Amino acid sequence: MMPVAKEKYRPYPALRPVSRRWPDAHIAEPPMWCSVDLRDGNQALIDPMGSDRKMKMWQALVAMGFKEIEVGFPAASQTDYDFIRVLVEGGHIPDDVTIQVLVQSRPELINRTFEALRGAPKCIVHLYNSTSEVQRRVVFGLDRQGCIDLALSGTRMIRDLSAARPEGEITFQYSPESFTGTEPDFAIEIVEAVAKEWGATPERRMICNLPATVEMSTPNQYADVIEWFCDTVSCRDSLILSVHPHNDRGTGVAAAEFAVMAGADRVEGTLFGNGERTGNVDIVTLALNMFTQGVDPRLDLSDIDAIRRVAEHCTGLPVHPRHPYAGDLVYTAFSGSHQDAIKKGFAARRQGNNPVWEVPYLPIDPADVGRSYEAVIRINSQSGKGGIAAVLERDYGLELPRSLQVEFARVVQSIADRDGRELTPVEIMEAFTDTYLRPGRLELVDYSTVAAGKGPGRAITVTLLKDGEEVVLQGVGAGPVAAFVQALEKGLGLKLSLSDYHEHAVGSGADAQAACYVELATPDGIGIHGAALDGGITMASLRAVISAINRTYAA
């Protein structure tokens, strides 16, 4: 049994800003993005990336528009060191892209890091040391001052090496690692000390990264701490405030959004949230969340499937089929009511002139991320008439009237229930053909019509095969279909009336066909549906009547 929670776990200590403003804020501009896929994401893989996969990931990140990319921990990994040298010496770093490297506050590691960066014109050196109370006490045996001294010694060395670089100064980034486990007042103290040692000014800003190395609170509490930090730190105008949320509580995206609302300038994360434990914050989701609110994220996500394929190849990890925006099934509806609403939403969009995206159940236009509409509606036993009709219209150009949709949905659902799986569009069309278009006891061979007297009516002569024997019938009606129904009553004794009729073209040009759907009513009010396709509209209409009668005979 699970232990008593309150005896083993303590709630996260709340810190309320004096004047909480972030809940009323909204994100109008994207933050600065820094991808950490090649470092933080890479260290979380069962099989870390080799040079080939690293290069594929690098190229994808550059193509997406990332301007800051953390490429490794060169002092701790020969693979990372070599990859950085390939990037620099091979000319793979565009002029507007800055590489970032991670290092701990140890002299030999800092020296090795600057060796790796030799020749790189623009780079960020990211210094970190853990500042959390638990790690100071349990892991490092340091008091607060010892922790500050460690950060300052590294800062001082990086400052001096940066000043001596022939390529120009680096950009300095400092992280009080495990910020969420650090007393807020101590986080302020150590960041101010580091900023002073570096010589941060409004003209020479330092990146101050506040990582939720472990997500320990609800997102609103994280935002409170970020806003309080922004209001309290004395050198805020000399800092680029960055956040690095993890996802231990499953709310990393919300925490990042709230942090930006609370004043953060920059977000570090990974594609699709790969990272230690439950992952880093998911930049794809963050960016597309902004996009759906009318904010340009300044990342190119127009081919989400290509990005996903690169990420899956490089990490060896699958993207979940229900992952927001990128999963295989996120633009797919199986529910009948959802399918009907989506179908009507697309129809309204085609008919209207409103550029604003308004399709039920789809917060984003799939086409904006390179998806096609074919995957939006798929059919299983949970599907309804609207979804089934949408598939037939989308893939075969058939626009079923509502009453026929209701009847045919029962046919499809019975097949899906029997087979216990999704049905393909081909299988749905096969079911439609088998139900409405198959040969039966009656077959229309030929017909002719003439005007019935001086009025608008028509007289018809039809040649049928009934159980293989030729039959000629004649009738009169308001039009060819009504005349045919009357001929069937006179010649075969079928007492039916035409209660519904629809027709439309399928395709265009010389290859166009006519689709006709009829509903006949028996004397006791039972409706019988029929359908037909033919190159001529009248022949299609008459064959639709035959379809309905054959279905009755077959029953």
PDB file of C-alpha atoms in Angstrom, residues 231-456:
ATOM      1  CA  ASP A 231      10.800  42.197  -9.285  1.00  0.00           C
ATOM      2  CA  THR A 232      13.415  41.533  -6.602  1.00  0.00           C
ATOM      3  CA  VAL A 233      16.763  40.983  -8.325  1.00  0.00           C
ATOM      4  CA  SER A 234      18.671  44.278  -8.334  1.00  0.00           C
ATOM      5  CA  CYS A 235      20.210  43.890 -11.807  1.00  0.00           C
ATOM      6  CA  ARG A 236      17.142  42.848 -13.812  1.00  0.00           C
ATOM      7  CA  ASP A 237      17.951  45.221 -16.659  1.00  0.00           C
ATOM      8  CA  SER A 238      21.340  43.535 -17.024  1.00  0.00           C
ATOM      9  CA  LEU A 239      19.835  40.045 -17.337  1.00  0.00           C
ATOM     10  CA  ILE A 240      18.201  38.014 -20.072  1.00  0.00           C
ATOM     11  CA  LEU A 241      15.928  35.923 -17.890  1.00  0.00           C
ATOM     12  CA  SER A 242      15.691  32.368 -19.159  1.00  0.00           C
ATOM     13  CA  VAL A 243      13.702  29.379 -17.918  1.00  0.00           C
ATOM     14  CA  HIS A 244      14.379  25.692 -18.400  1.00  0.00           C
ATOM     15  CA  PRO A 245      11.284  23.781 -17.256  1.00  0.00           C
ATOM     16  CA  HIS A 246      11.168  20.034 -16.850  1.00  0.00           C
ATOM     17  CA  ASN A 247       7.987  17.972 -16.843  1.00  0.00           C
ATOM     18  CA  ASP A 248       8.043  15.846 -13.690  1.00  0.00           C
ATOM     19  CA  ARG A 249       4.467  16.811 -12.800  1.00  0.00           C
ATOM     20  CA  GLY A 250       3.286  16.744 -16.421  1.00  0.00           C
ATOM     21  CA  THR A 251       2.750  20.512 -16.502  1.00  0.00           C
ATOM     22  CA  GLY A 252       5.989  21.707 -18.080  1.00  0.00           C
ATOM     23  CA  VAL A 253       4.257  23.454 -20.978  1.00  0.00           C
ATOM     24  CA  ALA A 254       1.895  25.343 -18.671  1.00  0.00           C
ATOM     25  CA  ALA A 255       4.804  26.268 -16.394  1.00  0.00           C
ATOM     26  CA  ALA A 256       6.759  27.673 -19.328  1.00  0.00           C
ATOM     27  CA  GLU A 257       3.790  29.673 -20.594  1.00  0.00           C
ATOM     28  CA  PHE A 258       3.114  31.068 -17.136  1.00  0.00           C
ATOM     29  CA  ALA A 259       6.814  31.889 -16.711  1.00  0.00           C
ATOM     30  CA  VAL A 260       6.803  33.906 -19.941  1.00  0.00           C
ATOM     31  CA  MET A 261       3.679  35.708 -18.713  1.00  0.00           C
ATOM     32  CA  ALA A 262       5.560  36.354 -15.449  1.00  0.00           C
ATOM     33  CA  GLY A 263       8.487  38.027 -17.203  1.00  0.00           C
ATOM     34  CA  ALA A 264      10.817  35.388 -18.638  1.00  0.00           C
ATOM     35  CA  ASP A 265      12.552  36.442 -21.861  1.00  0.00           C
ATOM     36  CA  ARG A 266      13.817  33.075 -23.042  1.00  0.00           C
ATOM     37  CA  VAL A 267      12.882  29.369 -22.936  1.00  0.00           C
ATOM     38  CA  GLU A 268      15.161  26.357 -23.167  1.00  0.00           C
ATOM     39  CA  GLY A 269      13.535  23.099 -24.222  1.00  0.00           C
ATOM     40  CA  THR A 270      13.516  20.205 -26.663  1.00  0.00           C
ATOM     41  CA  LEU A 271      11.505  19.047 -29.639  1.00  0.00           C
ATOM     42  CA  PHE A 272       8.553  16.970 -28.437  1.00  0.00           C
ATOM     43  CA  GLY A 273       9.741  17.157 -24.827  1.00  0.00           C
ATOM     44  CA  ASN A 274      12.538  14.583 -24.810  1.00  0.00           C
ATOM     45  CA  GLY A 275      14.658  14.861 -21.654  1.00  0.00           C
ATOM     46  CA  GLU A 276      15.534  13.344 -18.304  1.00  0.00           C
ATOM     47  CA  ARG A 277      12.782  11.509 -16.405  1.00  0.00           C
ATOM     48  CA  THR A 278       9.484  12.780 -17.818  1.00  0.00           C
ATOM     49  CA  GLY A 279      11.247  15.186 -20.133  1.00  0.00           C
ATOM     50  CA  ASN A 280      12.097  18.796 -20.816  1.00  0.00           C
ATOM     51  CA  VAL A 281       9.500  21.321 -21.838  1.00  0.00           C
ATOM     52  CA  ASP A 282       8.130  20.634 -25.322  1.00  0.00           C
ATOM     53  CA  ILE A 283       9.023  23.551 -27.613  1.00  0.00           C
ATOM     54  CA  VAL A 284       6.878  22.263 -30.495  1.00  0.00           C
ATOM     55  CA  THR A 285       3.774  22.372 -28.311  1.00  0.00           C
ATOM     56  CA  LEU A 286       4.703  25.745 -26.839  1.00  0.00           C
ATOM     57  CA  ALA A 287       5.281  27.284 -30.266  1.00  0.00           C
ATOM     58  CA  LEU A 288       2.079  25.938 -31.807  1.00  0.00           C
ATOM     59  CA  ASN A 289       0.069  26.940 -28.744  1.00  0.00           C
ATOM     60  CA  MET A 290       1.175  30.491 -29.499  1.00  0.00           C
ATOM     61  CA  PHE A 291       0.422  30.063 -33.194  1.00  0.00           C
ATOM     62  CA  THR A 292      -3.206  29.131 -32.433  1.00  0.00           C
ATOM     63  CA  GLN A 293      -3.517  32.417 -30.536  1.00  0.00           C
ATOM     64  CA  GLY A 294      -2.383  34.464 -33.518  1.00  0.00           C
ATOM     65  CA  VAL A 295       1.238  34.813 -32.344  1.00  0.00           C
ATOM     66  CA  ASP A 296       4.030  34.007 -34.810  1.00  0.00           C
ATOM     67  CA  PRO A 297       6.377  31.685 -32.861  1.00  0.00           C
ATOM     68  CA  ARG A 298       9.228  32.441 -35.288  1.00  0.00           C
ATOM     69  CA  LEU A 299       9.919  28.759 -35.751  1.00  0.00           C
ATOM     70  CA  ASP A 300       9.103  26.955 -38.985  1.00  0.00           C
ATOM     71  CA  LEU A 301       6.758  24.082 -38.162  1.00  0.00           C
ATOM     72  CA  SER A 302       5.132  23.925 -41.592  1.00  0.00           C
ATOM     73  CA  ASP A 303       6.175  20.280 -42.098  1.00  0.00           C
ATOM     74  CA  ILE A 304       5.542  18.746 -38.698  1.00  0.00           C
ATOM     75  CA  ASP A 305       5.830  15.178 -39.979  1.00  0.00           C
ATOM     76  CA  ALA A 306       9.321  15.771 -41.375  1.00  0.00           C
ATOM     77  CA  ILE A 307      10.421  17.295 -38.057  1.00  0.00           C
ATOM     78  CA  ARG A 308       8.933  14.366 -36.179  1.00  0.00           C
ATOM     79  CA  ARG A 309      10.690  11.845 -38.425  1.00  0.00           C
ATOM     80  CA  VAL A 310      14.057  13.522 -37.783  1.00  0.00           C
ATOM     81  CA  ALA A 311      13.450  13.590 -34.024  1.00  0.00           C
ATOM     82  CA  GLU A 312      12.389   9.941 -33.944  1.00  0.00           C
ATOM     83  CA  HIS A 313      15.396   8.907 -36.032  1.00  0.00           C
ATOM     84  CA  CYS A 314      17.893  10.897 -33.977  1.00  0.00           C
ATOM     85  CA  THR A 315      16.542  10.029 -30.528  1.00  0.00           C
ATOM     86  CA  GLY A 316      15.265   6.514 -31.167  1.00  0.00           C
ATOM     87  CA  LEU A 317      12.108   7.538 -29.315  1.00  0.00           C
ATOM     88  CA  PRO A 318       8.626   7.485 -30.882  1.00  0.00           C
ATOM     89  CA  VAL A 319       6.393  10.530 -30.727  1.00  0.00           C
ATOM     90  CA  HIS A 320       3.129   9.479 -29.090  1.00  0.00           C
ATOM     91  CA  PRO A 321       0.200   9.231 -31.541  1.00  0.00           C
ATOM     92  CA  ARG A 322      -1.770  11.603 -29.294  1.00  0.00           C
ATOM     93  CA  HIS A 323       1.061  14.110 -28.921  1.00  0.00           C
ATOM     94  CA  PRO A 324      -0.335  17.645 -29.357  1.00  0.00           C
ATOM     95  CA  TYR A 325      -0.109  18.843 -32.965  1.00  0.00           C
ATOM     96  CA  ALA A 326       2.403  16.194 -34.115  1.00  0.00           C
ATOM     97  CA  GLY A 327       0.892  12.819 -33.206  1.00  0.00           C
ATOM     98  CA  ASP A 328      -0.440  10.509 -35.904  1.00  0.00           C
ATOM     99  CA  LEU A 329      -3.973  10.682 -34.531  1.00  0.00           C
ATOM    100  CA  VAL A 330      -4.345  14.268 -33.312  1.00  0.00           C
ATOM    101  CA  TYR A 331      -6.196  15.430 -36.427  1.00  0.00           C
ATOM    102  CA  THR A 332      -8.303  12.279 -36.553  1.00  0.00           C
ATOM    103  CA  ALA A 333     -11.878  11.933 -35.331  1.00  0.00           C
ATOM    104  CA  PHE A 334     -13.509   8.555 -34.743  1.00  0.00           C
ATOM    105  CA  SER A 335     -16.473   9.822 -32.726  1.00  0.00           C
ATOM    106  CA  GLY A 336     -19.581  10.235 -34.809  1.00  0.00           C
ATOM    107  CA  SER A 337     -20.602  13.587 -33.335  1.00  0.00           C
ATOM    108  CA  HIS A 338     -17.068  14.955 -33.759  1.00  0.00           C
ATOM    109  CA  GLN A 339     -16.949  13.778 -37.364  1.00  0.00           C
ATOM    110  CA  ASP A 340     -20.270  15.392 -38.162  1.00  0.00           C
ATOM    111  CA  ALA A 341     -19.194  18.695 -36.634  1.00  0.00           C
ATOM    112  CA  ILE A 342     -15.845  18.659 -38.470  1.00  0.00           C
ATOM    113  CA  LYS A 343     -17.544  17.846 -41.774  1.00  0.00           C
ATOM    114  CA  LYS A 344     -19.949  20.752 -41.315  1.00  0.00           C
ATOM    115  CA  GLY A 345     -17.094  23.034 -40.273  1.00  0.00           C
ATOM    116  CA  PHE A 346     -15.180  22.302 -43.471  1.00  0.00           C
ATOM    117  CA  ALA A 347     -18.339  22.785 -45.537  1.00  0.00           C
ATOM    118  CA  ALA A 348     -19.016  26.155 -43.899  1.00  0.00           C
ATOM    119  CA  ARG A 349     -15.436  27.196 -44.522  1.00  0.00           C
ATOM    120  CA  ARG A 350     -15.718  26.345 -48.228  1.00  0.00           C
ATOM    121  CA  GLN A 351     -18.937  28.320 -48.530  1.00  0.00           C
ATOM    122  CA  GLY A 352     -17.909  31.321 -46.440  1.00  0.00           C
ATOM    123  CA  ASN A 353     -15.349  34.031 -46.888  1.00  0.00           C
ATOM    124  CA  ASN A 354     -13.980  34.212 -43.331  1.00  0.00           C
ATOM    125  CA  PRO A 355     -10.168  33.893 -43.084  1.00  0.00           C
ATOM    126  CA  VAL A 356     -10.406  33.076 -39.350  1.00  0.00           C
ATOM    127  CA  TRP A 357     -10.043  29.369 -38.614  1.00  0.00           C
ATOM    128  CA  GLU A 358     -13.280  28.035 -37.142  1.00  0.00           C
ATOM    129  CA  VAL A 359     -13.666  24.262 -37.476  1.00  0.00           C
ATOM    130  CA  PRO A 360     -15.048  22.392 -34.458  1.00  0.00           C
ATOM    131  CA  TYR A 361     -12.622  20.067 -32.643  1.00  0.00           C
ATOM    132  CA  LEU A 362      -9.634  21.287 -34.680  1.00  0.00           C
ATOM    133  CA  PRO A 363      -7.801  24.103 -32.868  1.00  0.00           C
ATOM    134  CA  ILE A 364      -5.369  24.404 -35.777  1.00  0.00           C
ATOM    135  CA  ASP A 365      -5.688  23.944 -39.529  1.00  0.00           C
ATOM    136  CA  PRO A 366      -3.832  20.665 -40.252  1.00  0.00           C
ATOM    137  CA  ALA A 367      -2.597  22.163 -43.517  1.00  0.00           C
ATOM    138  CA  ASP A 368      -0.624  24.791 -41.571  1.00  0.00           C
ATOM    139  CA  VAL A 369       1.689  22.077 -40.235  1.00  0.00           C
ATOM    140  CA  GLY A 370       1.839  20.106 -43.468  1.00  0.00           C
ATOM    141  CA  ARG A 371      -0.886  17.611 -42.690  1.00  0.00           C
ATOM    142  CA  SER A 372      -3.572  16.666 -45.208  1.00  0.00           C
ATOM    143  CA  TYR A 373      -7.268  16.462 -44.476  1.00  0.00           C
ATOM    144  CA  GLU A 374      -7.367  12.754 -45.373  1.00  0.00           C
ATOM    145  CA  ALA A 375      -6.460  11.784 -41.824  1.00  0.00           C
ATOM    146  CA  VAL A 376      -9.013  14.003 -40.110  1.00  0.00           C
ATOM    147  CA  ILE A 377     -11.938  11.581 -40.263  1.00  0.00           C
ATOM    148  CA  ARG A 378     -11.414   7.835 -39.928  1.00  0.00           C
ATOM    149  CA  ILE A 379     -14.013   5.173 -39.364  1.00  0.00           C
ATOM    150  CA  ASN A 380     -14.486   2.546 -36.685  1.00  0.00           C
ATOM    151  CA  SER A 381     -17.402   1.328 -34.580  1.00  0.00           C
ATOM    152  CA  GLN A 382     -17.549   4.686 -32.762  1.00  0.00           C
ATOM    153  CA  SER A 383     -18.078   6.622 -35.972  1.00  0.00           C
ATOM    154  CA  GLY A 384     -21.344   8.167 -37.062  1.00  0.00           C
ATOM    155  CA  LYS A 385     -23.135   9.126 -40.221  1.00  0.00           C
ATOM    156  CA  GLY A 386     -21.333  12.430 -40.669  1.00  0.00           C
ATOM    157  CA  GLY A 387     -17.884  10.882 -40.596  1.00  0.00           C
ATOM    158  CA  ILE A 388     -18.805   8.064 -42.946  1.00  0.00           C
ATOM    159  CA  ALA A 389     -20.415  10.514 -45.351  1.00  0.00           C
ATOM    160  CA  ALA A 390     -17.352  12.759 -45.128  1.00  0.00           C
ATOM    161  CA  VAL A 391     -15.052   9.898 -46.152  1.00  0.00           C
ATOM    162  CA  LEU A 392     -17.243   9.027 -49.149  1.00  0.00           C
ATOM    163  CA  GLU A 393     -17.368  12.664 -50.204  1.00  0.00           C
ATOM    164  CA  ARG A 394     -13.662  13.280 -49.660  1.00  0.00           C
ATOM    165  CA  ASP A 395     -12.364  10.156 -51.383  1.00  0.00           C
ATOM    166  CA  TYR A 396     -15.107   9.300 -53.888  1.00  0.00           C
ATOM    167  CA  GLY A 397     -17.055  12.502 -54.444  1.00  0.00           C
ATOM    168  CA  LEU A 398     -20.348  11.055 -53.176  1.00  0.00           C
ATOM    169  CA  GLU A 399     -22.585  13.533 -51.354  1.00  0.00           C
ATOM    170  CA  LEU A 400     -25.075  11.338 -49.514  1.00  0.00           C
ATOM    171  CA  PRO A 401     -28.338  12.931 -48.371  1.00  0.00           C
ATOM    172  CA  ARG A 402     -28.937  12.846 -44.635  1.00  0.00           C
ATOM    173  CA  SER A 403     -31.516  10.045 -44.574  1.00  0.00           C
ATOM    174  CA  LEU A 404     -29.185   7.825 -46.606  1.00  0.00           C
ATOM    175  CA  GLN A 405     -26.293   8.735 -44.281  1.00  0.00           C
ATOM    176  CA  VAL A 406     -28.321   7.470 -41.328  1.00  0.00           C
ATOM    177  CA  GLU A 407     -29.138   4.169 -43.031  1.00  0.00           C
ATOM    178  CA  PHE A 408     -25.651   3.518 -44.400  1.00  0.00           C
ATOM    179  CA  ALA A 409     -24.007   4.379 -41.058  1.00  0.00           C
ATOM    180  CA  ARG A 410     -25.756   1.356 -39.543  1.00  0.00           C
ATOM    181  CA  VAL A 411     -24.282  -0.835 -42.284  1.00  0.00           C
ATOM    182  CA  VAL A 412     -20.736   0.447 -41.667  1.00  0.00           C
ATOM    183  CA  GLN A 413     -21.036   0.245 -37.891  1.00  0.00           C
ATOM    184  CA  SER A 414     -22.169  -3.369 -38.062  1.00  0.00           C
ATOM    185  CA  ILE A 415     -19.090  -4.237 -40.143  1.00  0.00           C
ATOM    186  CA  ALA A 416     -16.786  -2.353 -37.764  1.00  0.00           C
ATOM    187  CA  ASP A 417     -18.384  -4.028 -34.739  1.00  0.00           C
ATOM    188  CA  ARG A 418     -18.027  -7.430 -36.354  1.00  0.00           C
ATOM    189  CA  ASP A 419     -14.379  -6.925 -37.316  1.00  0.00           C
ATOM    190  CA  GLY A 420     -13.409  -4.903 -34.236  1.00  0.00           C
ATOM    191  CA  ARG A 421     -11.132  -2.502 -36.105  1.00  0.00           C
ATOM    192  CA  GLU A 422     -10.886   0.671 -38.153  1.00  0.00           C
ATOM    193  CA  LEU A 423     -12.256   0.492 -41.703  1.00  0.00           C
ATOM    194  CA  THR A 424     -10.356   1.986 -44.620  1.00  0.00           C
ATOM    195  CA  PRO A 425     -12.006   4.294 -47.179  1.00  0.00           C
ATOM    196  CA  VAL A 426     -11.749   1.469 -49.735  1.00  0.00           C
ATOM    197  CA  GLU A 427     -13.650  -0.862 -47.405  1.00  0.00           C
ATOM    198  CA  ILE A 428     -16.313   1.781 -46.810  1.00  0.00           C
ATOM    199  CA  MET A 429     -16.790   2.276 -50.551  1.00  0.00           C
ATOM    200  CA  GLU A 430     -16.925  -1.502 -51.012  1.00  0.00           C
ATOM    201  CA  ALA A 431     -19.678  -1.633 -48.397  1.00  0.00           C
ATOM    202  CA  PHE A 432     -21.566   1.151 -50.188  1.00  0.00           C
ATOM    203  CA  THR A 433     -21.226  -0.641 -53.517  1.00  0.00           C
ATOM    204  CA  ASP A 434     -22.334  -3.951 -52.037  1.00  0.00           C
ATOM    205  CA  THR A 435     -25.334  -2.331 -50.348  1.00  0.00           C
ATOM    206  CA  TYR A 436     -26.612  -0.031 -53.082  1.00  0.00           C
ATOM    207  CA  LEU A 437     -24.847  -0.642 -56.400  1.00  0.00           C
ATOM    208  CA  ARG A 438     -24.772  -4.432 -56.716  1.00  0.00           C
ATOM    209  CA  PRO A 439     -26.837  -6.217 -59.402  1.00  0.00           C
ATOM    210  CA  GLY A 440     -30.172  -7.695 -58.355  1.00  0.00           C
ATOM    211  CA  ARG A 441     -33.280  -9.333 -59.667  1.00  0.00           C
ATOM    212  CA  LEU A 442     -34.144  -6.301 -61.774  1.00  0.00           C
ATOM    213  CA  GLU A 443     -31.748  -4.808 -64.316  1.00  0.00           C
ATOM    214  CA  LEU A 444     -32.403  -1.726 -66.441  1.00  0.00           C
ATOM    215  CA  VAL A 445     -31.494  -2.391 -70.063  1.00  0.00           C
ATOM    216  CA  ASP A 446     -32.764   0.716 -71.879  1.00  0.00           C
ATOM    217  CA  TYR A 447     -35.351   3.457 -71.767  1.00  0.00           C
ATOM    218  CA  SER A 448     -36.928   6.158 -73.905  1.00  0.00           C
ATOM    219  CA  THR A 449     -39.060   9.134 -72.964  1.00  0.00           C
ATOM    220  CA  VAL A 450     -41.342  11.469 -74.853  1.00  0.00           C
ATOM    221  CA  ALA A 451     -43.562  14.361 -73.875  1.00  0.00           C
ATOM    222  CA  ALA A 452     -46.888  13.232 -72.434  1.00  0.00           C
ATOM    223  CA  GLY A 453     -49.341  15.411 -74.346  1.00  0.00           C
ATOM    224  CA  LYS A 454     -49.101  19.182 -74.154  1.00  0.00           C
ATOM    225  CA  GLY A 455     -48.289  19.345 -70.430  1.00  0.00           C
ATOM    226  CA  PRO A 456     -44.919  19.143 -68.660  1.00  0.00           C
TER     227      PRO A 456
END
